CSV table of C-alpha atoms and ligand atoms in Angstrom, one decimal:
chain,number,residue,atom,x,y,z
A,17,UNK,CA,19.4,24.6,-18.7
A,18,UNK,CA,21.1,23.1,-22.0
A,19,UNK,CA,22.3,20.0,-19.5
A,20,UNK,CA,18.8,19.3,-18.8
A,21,UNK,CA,17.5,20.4,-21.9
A,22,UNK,CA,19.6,18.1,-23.9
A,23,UNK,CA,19.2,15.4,-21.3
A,24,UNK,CA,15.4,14.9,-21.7
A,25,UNK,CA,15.7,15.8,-25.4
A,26,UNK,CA,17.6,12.5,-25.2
A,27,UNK,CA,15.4,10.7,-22.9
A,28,UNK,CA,12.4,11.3,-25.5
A,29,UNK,CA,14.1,10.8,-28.8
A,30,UNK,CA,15.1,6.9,-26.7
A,31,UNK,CA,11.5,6.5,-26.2
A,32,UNK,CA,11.9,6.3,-22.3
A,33,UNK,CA,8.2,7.4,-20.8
A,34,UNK,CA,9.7,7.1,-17.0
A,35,UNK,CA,13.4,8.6,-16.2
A,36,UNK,CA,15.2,10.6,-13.7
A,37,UNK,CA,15.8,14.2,-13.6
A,38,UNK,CA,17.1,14.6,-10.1
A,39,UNK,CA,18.2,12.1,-7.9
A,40,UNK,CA,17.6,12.7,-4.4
A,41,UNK,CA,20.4,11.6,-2.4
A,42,UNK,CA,19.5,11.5,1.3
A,43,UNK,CA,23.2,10.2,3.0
A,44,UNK,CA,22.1,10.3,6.0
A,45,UNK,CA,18.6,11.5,8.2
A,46,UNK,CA,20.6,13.5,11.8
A,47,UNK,CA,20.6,16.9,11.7
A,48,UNK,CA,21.2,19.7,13.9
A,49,UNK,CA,17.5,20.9,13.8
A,50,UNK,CA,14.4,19.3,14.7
A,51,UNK,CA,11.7,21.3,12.3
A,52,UNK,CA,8.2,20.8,13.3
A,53,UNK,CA,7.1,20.0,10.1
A,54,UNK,CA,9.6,17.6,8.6
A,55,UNK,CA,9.0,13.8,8.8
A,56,UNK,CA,12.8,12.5,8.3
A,57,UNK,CA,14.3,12.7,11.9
A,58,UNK,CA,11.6,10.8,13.7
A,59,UNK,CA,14.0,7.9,13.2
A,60,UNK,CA,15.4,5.6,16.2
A,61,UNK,CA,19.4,6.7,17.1
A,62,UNK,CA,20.3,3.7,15.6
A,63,UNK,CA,18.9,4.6,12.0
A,64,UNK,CA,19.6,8.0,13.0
A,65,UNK,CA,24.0,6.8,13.4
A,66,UNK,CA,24.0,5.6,9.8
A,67,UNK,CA,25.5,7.5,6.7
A,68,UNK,CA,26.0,6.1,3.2
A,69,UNK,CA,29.3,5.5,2.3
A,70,UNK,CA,31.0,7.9,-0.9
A,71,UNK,CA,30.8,4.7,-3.2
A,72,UNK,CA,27.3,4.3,-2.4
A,73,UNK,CA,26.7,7.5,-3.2
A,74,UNK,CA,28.2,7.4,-6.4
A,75,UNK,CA,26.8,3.8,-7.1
A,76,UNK,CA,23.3,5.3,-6.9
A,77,UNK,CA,24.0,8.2,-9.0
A,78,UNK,CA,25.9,6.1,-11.9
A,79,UNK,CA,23.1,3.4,-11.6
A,80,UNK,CA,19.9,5.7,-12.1
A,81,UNK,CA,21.9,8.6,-14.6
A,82,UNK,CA,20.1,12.0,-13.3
A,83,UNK,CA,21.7,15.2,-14.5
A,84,UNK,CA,21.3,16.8,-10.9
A,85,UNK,CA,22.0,15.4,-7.6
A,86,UNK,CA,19.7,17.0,-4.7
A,87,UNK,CA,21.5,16.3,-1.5
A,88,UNK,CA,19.1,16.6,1.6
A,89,UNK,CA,18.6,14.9,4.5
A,90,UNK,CA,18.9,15.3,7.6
A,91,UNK,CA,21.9,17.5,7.6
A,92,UNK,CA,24.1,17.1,4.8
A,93,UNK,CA,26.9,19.1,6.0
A,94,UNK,CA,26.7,16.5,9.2
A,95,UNK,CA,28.3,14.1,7.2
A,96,UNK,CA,32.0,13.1,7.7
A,97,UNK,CA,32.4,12.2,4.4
A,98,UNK,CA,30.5,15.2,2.8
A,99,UNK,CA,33.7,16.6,1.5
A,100,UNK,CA,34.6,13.6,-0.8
A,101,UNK,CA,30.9,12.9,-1.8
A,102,UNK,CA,30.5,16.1,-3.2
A,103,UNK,CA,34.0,16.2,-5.1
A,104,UNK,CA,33.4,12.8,-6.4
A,105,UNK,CA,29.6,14.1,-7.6
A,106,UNK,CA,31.1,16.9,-9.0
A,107,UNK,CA,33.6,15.0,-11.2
A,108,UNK,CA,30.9,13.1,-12.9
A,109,UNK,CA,30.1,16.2,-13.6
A,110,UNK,CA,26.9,16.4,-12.2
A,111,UNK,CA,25.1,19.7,-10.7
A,112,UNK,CA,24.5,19.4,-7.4
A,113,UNK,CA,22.6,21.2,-4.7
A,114,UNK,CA,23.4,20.6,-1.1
A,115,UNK,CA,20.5,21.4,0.7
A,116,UNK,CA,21.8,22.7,3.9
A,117,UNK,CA,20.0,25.0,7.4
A,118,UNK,CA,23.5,26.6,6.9
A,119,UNK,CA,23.9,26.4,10.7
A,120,UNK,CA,27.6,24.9,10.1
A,121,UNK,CA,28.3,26.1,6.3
A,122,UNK,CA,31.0,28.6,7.5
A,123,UNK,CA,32.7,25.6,9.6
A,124,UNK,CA,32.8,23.6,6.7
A,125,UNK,CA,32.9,25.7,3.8
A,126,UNK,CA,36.8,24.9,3.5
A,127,UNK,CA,35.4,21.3,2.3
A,128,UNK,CA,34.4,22.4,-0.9
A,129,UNK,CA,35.6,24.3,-3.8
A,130,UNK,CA,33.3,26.9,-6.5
A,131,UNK,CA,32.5,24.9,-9.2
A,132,UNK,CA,30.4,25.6,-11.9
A,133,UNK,CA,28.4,22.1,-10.6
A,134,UNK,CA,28.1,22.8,-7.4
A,135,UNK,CA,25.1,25.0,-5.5
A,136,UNK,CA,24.3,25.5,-1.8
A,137,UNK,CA,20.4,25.4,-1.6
A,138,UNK,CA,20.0,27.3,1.7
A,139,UNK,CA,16.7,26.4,3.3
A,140,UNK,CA,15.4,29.5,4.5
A,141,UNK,CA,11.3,29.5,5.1
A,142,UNK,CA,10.5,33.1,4.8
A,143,UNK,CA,11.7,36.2,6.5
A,144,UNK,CA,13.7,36.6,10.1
A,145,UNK,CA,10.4,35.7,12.4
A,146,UNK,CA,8.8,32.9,10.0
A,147,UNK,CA,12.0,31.3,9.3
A,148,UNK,CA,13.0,31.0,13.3
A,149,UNK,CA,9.3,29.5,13.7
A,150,UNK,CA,9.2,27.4,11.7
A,151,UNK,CA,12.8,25.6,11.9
A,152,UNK,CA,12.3,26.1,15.7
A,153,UNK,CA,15.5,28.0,16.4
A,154,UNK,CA,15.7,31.5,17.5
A,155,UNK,CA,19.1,33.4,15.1
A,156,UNK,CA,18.6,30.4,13.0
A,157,UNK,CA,17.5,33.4,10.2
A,158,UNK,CA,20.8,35.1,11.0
A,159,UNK,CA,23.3,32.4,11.2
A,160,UNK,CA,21.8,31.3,7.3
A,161,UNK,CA,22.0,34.8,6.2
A,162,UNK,CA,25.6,35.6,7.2
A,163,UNK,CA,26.9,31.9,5.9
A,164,UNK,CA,25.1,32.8,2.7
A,165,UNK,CA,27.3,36.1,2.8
A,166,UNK,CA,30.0,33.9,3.1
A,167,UNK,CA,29.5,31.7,0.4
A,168,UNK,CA,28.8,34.4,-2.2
A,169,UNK,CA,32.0,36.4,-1.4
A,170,UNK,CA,34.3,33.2,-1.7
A,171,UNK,CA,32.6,32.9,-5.2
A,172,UNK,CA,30.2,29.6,-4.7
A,173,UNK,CA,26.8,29.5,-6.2
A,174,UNK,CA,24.2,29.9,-3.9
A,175,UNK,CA,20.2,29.3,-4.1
A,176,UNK,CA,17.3,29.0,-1.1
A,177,UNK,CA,15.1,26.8,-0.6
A,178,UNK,CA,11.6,27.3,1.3
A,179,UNK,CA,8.8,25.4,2.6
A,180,UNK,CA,5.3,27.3,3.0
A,181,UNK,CA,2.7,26.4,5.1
A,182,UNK,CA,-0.4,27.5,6.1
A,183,UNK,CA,-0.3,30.3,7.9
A,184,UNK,CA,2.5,31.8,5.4
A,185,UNK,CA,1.9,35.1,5.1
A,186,UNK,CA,2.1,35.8,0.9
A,187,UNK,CA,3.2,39.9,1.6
A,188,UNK,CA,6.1,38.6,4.3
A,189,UNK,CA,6.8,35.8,1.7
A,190,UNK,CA,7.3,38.7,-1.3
A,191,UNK,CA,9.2,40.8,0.9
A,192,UNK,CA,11.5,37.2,1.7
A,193,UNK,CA,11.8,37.6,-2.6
A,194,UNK,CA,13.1,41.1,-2.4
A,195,UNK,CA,15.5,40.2,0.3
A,196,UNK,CA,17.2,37.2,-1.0
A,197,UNK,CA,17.2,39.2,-4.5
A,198,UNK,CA,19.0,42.0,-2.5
A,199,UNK,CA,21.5,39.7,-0.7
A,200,UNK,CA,22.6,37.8,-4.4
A,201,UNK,CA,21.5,34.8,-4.1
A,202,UNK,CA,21.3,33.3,-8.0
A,203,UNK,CA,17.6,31.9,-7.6
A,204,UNK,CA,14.9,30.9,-5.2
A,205,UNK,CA,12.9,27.3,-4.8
A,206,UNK,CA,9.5,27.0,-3.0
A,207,UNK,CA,7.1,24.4,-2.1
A,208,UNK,CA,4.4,23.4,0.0
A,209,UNK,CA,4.9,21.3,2.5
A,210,UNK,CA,4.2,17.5,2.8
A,211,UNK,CA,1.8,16.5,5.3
A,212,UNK,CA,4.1,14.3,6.9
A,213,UNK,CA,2.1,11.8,9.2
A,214,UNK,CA,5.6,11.4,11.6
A,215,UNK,CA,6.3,15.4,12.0
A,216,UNK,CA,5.3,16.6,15.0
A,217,UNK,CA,2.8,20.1,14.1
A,218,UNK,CA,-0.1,18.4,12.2
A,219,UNK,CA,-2.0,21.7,12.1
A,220,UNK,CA,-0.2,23.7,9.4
A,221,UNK,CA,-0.3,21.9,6.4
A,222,UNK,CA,-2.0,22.7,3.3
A,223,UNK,CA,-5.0,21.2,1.2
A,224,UNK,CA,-4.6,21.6,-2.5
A,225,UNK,CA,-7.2,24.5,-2.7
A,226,UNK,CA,-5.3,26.5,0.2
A,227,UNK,CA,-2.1,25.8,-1.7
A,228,UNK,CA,-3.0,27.3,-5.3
A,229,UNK,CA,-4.9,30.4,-3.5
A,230,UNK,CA,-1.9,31.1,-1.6
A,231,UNK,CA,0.3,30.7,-3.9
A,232,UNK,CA,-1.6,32.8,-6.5
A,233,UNK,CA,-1.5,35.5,-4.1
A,234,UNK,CA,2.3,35.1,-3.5
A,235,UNK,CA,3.5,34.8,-7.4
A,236,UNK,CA,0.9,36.7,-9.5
A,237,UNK,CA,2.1,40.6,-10.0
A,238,UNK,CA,5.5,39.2,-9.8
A,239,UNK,CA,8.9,41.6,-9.5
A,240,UNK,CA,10.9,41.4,-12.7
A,241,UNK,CA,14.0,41.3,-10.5
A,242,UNK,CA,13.3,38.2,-9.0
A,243,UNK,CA,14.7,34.7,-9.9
A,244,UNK,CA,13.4,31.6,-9.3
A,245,UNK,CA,15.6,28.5,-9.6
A,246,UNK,CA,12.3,26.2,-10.5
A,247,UNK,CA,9.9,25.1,-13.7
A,248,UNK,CA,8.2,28.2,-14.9
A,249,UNK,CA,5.3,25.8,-15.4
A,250,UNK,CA,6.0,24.3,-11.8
A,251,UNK,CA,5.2,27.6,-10.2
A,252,UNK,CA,2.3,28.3,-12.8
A,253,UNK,CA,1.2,24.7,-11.2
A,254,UNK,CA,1.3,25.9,-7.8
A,255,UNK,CA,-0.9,29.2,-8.7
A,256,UNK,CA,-3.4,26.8,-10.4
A,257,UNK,CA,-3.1,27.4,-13.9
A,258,UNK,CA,-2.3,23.7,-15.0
A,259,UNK,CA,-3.0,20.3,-13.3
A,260,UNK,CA,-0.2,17.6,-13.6
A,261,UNK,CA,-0.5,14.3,-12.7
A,262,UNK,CA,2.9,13.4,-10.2
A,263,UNK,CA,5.9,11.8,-11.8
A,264,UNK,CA,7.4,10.0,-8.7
A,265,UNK,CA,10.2,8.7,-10.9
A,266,UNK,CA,11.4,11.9,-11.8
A,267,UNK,CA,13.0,12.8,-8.9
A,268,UNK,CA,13.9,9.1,-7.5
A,269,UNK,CA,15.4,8.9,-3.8
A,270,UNK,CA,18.1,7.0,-2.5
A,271,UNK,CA,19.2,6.4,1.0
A,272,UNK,CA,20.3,4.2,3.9
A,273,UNK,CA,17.7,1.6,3.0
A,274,UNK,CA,18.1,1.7,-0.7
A,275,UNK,CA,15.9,3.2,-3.4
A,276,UNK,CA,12.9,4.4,-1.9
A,277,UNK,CA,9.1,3.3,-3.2
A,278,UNK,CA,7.7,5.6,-4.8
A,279,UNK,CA,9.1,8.9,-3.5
A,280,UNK,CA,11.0,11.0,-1.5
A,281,UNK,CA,7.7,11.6,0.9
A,282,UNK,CA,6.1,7.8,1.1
A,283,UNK,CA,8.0,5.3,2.0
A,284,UNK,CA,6.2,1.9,0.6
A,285,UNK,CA,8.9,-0.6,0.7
A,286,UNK,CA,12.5,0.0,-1.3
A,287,UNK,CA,14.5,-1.5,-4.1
A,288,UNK,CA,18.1,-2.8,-4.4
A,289,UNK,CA,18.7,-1.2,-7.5
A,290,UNK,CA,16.6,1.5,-9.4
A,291,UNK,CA,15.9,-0.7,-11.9
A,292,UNK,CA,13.8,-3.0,-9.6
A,293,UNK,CA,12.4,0.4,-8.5
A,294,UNK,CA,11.0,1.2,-12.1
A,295,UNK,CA,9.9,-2.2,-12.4
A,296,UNK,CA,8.5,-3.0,-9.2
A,297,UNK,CA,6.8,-0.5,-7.9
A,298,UNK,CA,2.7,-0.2,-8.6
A,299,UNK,CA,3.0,3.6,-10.4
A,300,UNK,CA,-0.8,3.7,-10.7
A,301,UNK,CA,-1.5,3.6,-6.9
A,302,UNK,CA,0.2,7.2,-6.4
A,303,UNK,CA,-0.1,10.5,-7.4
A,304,UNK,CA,-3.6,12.4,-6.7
A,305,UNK,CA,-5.7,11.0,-9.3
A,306,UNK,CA,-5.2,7.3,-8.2
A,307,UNK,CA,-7.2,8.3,-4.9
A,308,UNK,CA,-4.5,7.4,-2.4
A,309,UNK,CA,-5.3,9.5,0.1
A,310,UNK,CA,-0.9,10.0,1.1
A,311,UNK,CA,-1.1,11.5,-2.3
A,312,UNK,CA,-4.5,13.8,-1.9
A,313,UNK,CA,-2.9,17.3,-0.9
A,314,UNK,CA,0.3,16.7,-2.5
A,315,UNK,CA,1.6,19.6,-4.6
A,316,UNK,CA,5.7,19.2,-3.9
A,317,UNK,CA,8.2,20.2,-5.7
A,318,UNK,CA,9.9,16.1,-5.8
A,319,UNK,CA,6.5,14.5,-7.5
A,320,UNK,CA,5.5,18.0,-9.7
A,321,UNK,CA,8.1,19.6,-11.2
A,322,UNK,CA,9.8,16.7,-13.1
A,323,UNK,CA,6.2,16.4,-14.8
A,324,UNK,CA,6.2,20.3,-15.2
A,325,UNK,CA,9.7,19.8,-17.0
A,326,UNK,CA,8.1,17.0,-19.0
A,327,UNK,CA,5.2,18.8,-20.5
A,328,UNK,CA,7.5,21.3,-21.4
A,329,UNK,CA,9.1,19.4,-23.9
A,330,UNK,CA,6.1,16.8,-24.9
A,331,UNK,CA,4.7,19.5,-27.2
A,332,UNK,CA,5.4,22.6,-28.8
A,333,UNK,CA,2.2,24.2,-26.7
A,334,UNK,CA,4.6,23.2,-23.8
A,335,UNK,CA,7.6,24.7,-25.1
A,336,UNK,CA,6.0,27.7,-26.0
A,337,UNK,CA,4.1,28.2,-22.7
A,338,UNK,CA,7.6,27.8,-21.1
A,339,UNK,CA,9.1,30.3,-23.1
A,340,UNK,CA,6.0,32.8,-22.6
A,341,UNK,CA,6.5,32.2,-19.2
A,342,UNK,CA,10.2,32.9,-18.6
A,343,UNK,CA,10.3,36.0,-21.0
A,344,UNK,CA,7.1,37.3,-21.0
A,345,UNK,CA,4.7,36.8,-17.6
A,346,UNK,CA,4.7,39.1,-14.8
A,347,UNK,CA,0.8,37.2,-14.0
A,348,UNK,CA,-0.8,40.7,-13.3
A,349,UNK,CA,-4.2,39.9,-11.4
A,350,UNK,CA,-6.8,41.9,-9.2
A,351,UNK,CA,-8.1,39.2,-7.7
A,352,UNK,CA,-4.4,38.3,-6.2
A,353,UNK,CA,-3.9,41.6,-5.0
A,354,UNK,CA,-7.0,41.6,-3.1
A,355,UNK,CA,-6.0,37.8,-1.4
A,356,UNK,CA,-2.5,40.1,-0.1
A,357,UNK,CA,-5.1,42.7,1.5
A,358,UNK,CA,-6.6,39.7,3.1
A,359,UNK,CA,-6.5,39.8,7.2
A,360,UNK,CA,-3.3,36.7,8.1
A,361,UNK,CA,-4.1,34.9,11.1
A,362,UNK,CA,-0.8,35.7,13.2
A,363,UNK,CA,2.1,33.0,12.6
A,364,UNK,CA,1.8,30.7,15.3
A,365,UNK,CA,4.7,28.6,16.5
A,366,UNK,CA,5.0,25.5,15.2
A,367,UNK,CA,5.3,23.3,18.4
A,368,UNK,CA,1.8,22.6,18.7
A,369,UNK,CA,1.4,18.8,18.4
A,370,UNK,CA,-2.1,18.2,17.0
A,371,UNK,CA,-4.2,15.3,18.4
A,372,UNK,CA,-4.2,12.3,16.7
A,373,UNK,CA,-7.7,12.9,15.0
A,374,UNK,CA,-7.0,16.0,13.3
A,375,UNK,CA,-8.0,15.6,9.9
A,376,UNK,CA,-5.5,16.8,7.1
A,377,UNK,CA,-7.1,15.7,3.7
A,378,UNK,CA,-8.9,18.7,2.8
A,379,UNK,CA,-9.4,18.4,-1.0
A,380,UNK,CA,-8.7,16.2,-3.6
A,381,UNK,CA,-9.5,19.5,-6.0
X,21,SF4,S1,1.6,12.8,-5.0
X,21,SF4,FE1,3.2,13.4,-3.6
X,21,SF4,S2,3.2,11.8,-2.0
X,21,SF4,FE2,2.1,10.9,-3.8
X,21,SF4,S3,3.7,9.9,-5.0
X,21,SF4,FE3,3.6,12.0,-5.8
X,21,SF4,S4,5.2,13.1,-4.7
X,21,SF4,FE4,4.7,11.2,-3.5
């Protein structure tokens, strides 16, 4: 916290209005799961064979400055090289969270060493059944759950990170809290998903309305036990208690192709350096306000919470909400309670493939 802290303290005092909080590094898009709601493996083999080099790597990261280093993907842990990326991340001293299914952590673990820096983000979408749906692999819960083990008893830091979609059941999804709090993992990361036009389910994501209600109903009358590894204003975002316009920037993504325009989700054209990618790209055509309707029933976590971070310290209203929030909140509300009573359609799988006229821009509210 007194990396970042300092790091955006910095950023202001220099005047900078657009900078980087978390570069996410995609080194390659395989993996050893084919989720039906991700959008980053619909890629020919071709595109699918490639993997940026170490130096690359660390050429983006020196270039563009970030504190943290999100490494997703595809499969991080699929790359040859993930070993020396990692180590060379780590002696730039940057904090890094390998985003990994975990499905071949306990292979590789012998890779890596603990370090203060360096966090496995274990994506897990919800409890034993909703996690298996929605990543498509029966014991892919398990195998996550015992690498996790794993990684905690040979002393690495280790968070989760999950993807809700409609359908999520918010009681299942508080138990999935209790669960990861009981197994020790050091904090938890959500987000809705992105209505990815290349994944293959096109029925389960969520319109901005459906998001805040579910989350409301998920994170109101919150456990004091639980930790979450994201913006307290982030999360009050997602309940909708504050509007934030999207700060693409924050979060800028690199990969095979270069940096991409303007986010980790859209991919309008990319720059050579990220530079060209603060200059060149046209800011004003994304985000929800600017009426593009990509950006419509976008709530994620790589366009919201660097803004969530950013109101935090533009004024001492922000500071002080954040600090009311972290100490203070447990968001007691009838009206949440209520939306857990609420009849949940069953889960369905997640191999339906929706016809090409299903409609997914709900709300722009
Ligand atoms: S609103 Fe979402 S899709 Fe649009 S630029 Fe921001 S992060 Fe990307």
């Amino acid at each position: 916290m007194w990396t970042v802290t300092s790091y955006v303290l910095r950023q202001k005092l220099a005047g900078r209005k657009q900078y980087p909080l978390v570069l996410m590094l995609e080194p390659l898009f395989r993996c050893n799961l084919a989720c039906a709601g991700c959008g980053k493996i619909q890629y020919p083999a071709h595109i699918l064979k490639k993997d940026l080099t170490p130096e690359e790597c660390f050429r983006a990261i020196d270039e563009c400055g970030a504190p943290m280093v999100s490494i997703p993907g595809g499969e991080p842990l699929m790359h040859p090289q993930i070993g020396e990326i990692v180590a060379g991340l780590v002696a730039r001293k940057k904090y890094i969270y390998l985003c990994t299914n975990a499905l071949l952590l306990k292979e590789k673990i012998n890779l890596f060493k603990p370090s203060k820096y360096l966090t496995f983000s274990v994506h897990l979408d919800g409890q034993r059944e909703e996690h298996d749906l929605a990543v498509c692999r029966e014991g892919g819960y398990d195998i996550a759950v015992d690498a996790i083990k794993e990684a905690l008893s040979r002393g690495f830091r280790v968070t989760t990170n999950t993807t809700l979609f409609d359908g999520a059941d918010p009681k299942s999804v508080r138990a999935f809290f209790d669960d990861m709090m009981e197994l020790g993992v050091e904090g938890m990361m959500l987000s809705p998903g992105y209505s990815y036009d290349k994944a293959p389910d096109q029925k389960h994501f969520l319109g901005r309305a459906r998001t805040r209600r579910m989350f409301r109903a998920i994170l109101s009358n919150r456990k004091k036990n639980w930790r979450f590894n994201l913006s307290p204003l982030f999360l009050e975002f997602l309940m909708g208690k504050r509007t934030y316009p999207c700060t693409p920037w924050g979060m800028p993504t690199y990969n095979i192709f270069g940096w991409q325009k303007p986010c980790y989700l859209l991919q309008d054209g990319y720059a050579e350096t990220f530079n060209e990618l603060l200059a060149t790209t046209n800011w004003s055509n994304y985000g929800t306000e600017s009426g593009n309707p990509a950006c419509a029933n976008c709530m994620v976590h790589s366009g919201y919470e660097a803004s969530a971070v950013n109101a935090t310290f533009s004024s001492l209203g922000g500071f002080l909400a954040t600090v009311k929030a972290t100490l203070f909140s447990s968001y007691r509300d009838e009206e949440a309670l209520r939306l857990l009573e609420e009849h949940q359609a069953p889960v369905n799988p997640l191999i339906q493939i929706a016809t090409a006229d299903d409609s997914l821009q709900e709300t722009r509210a």
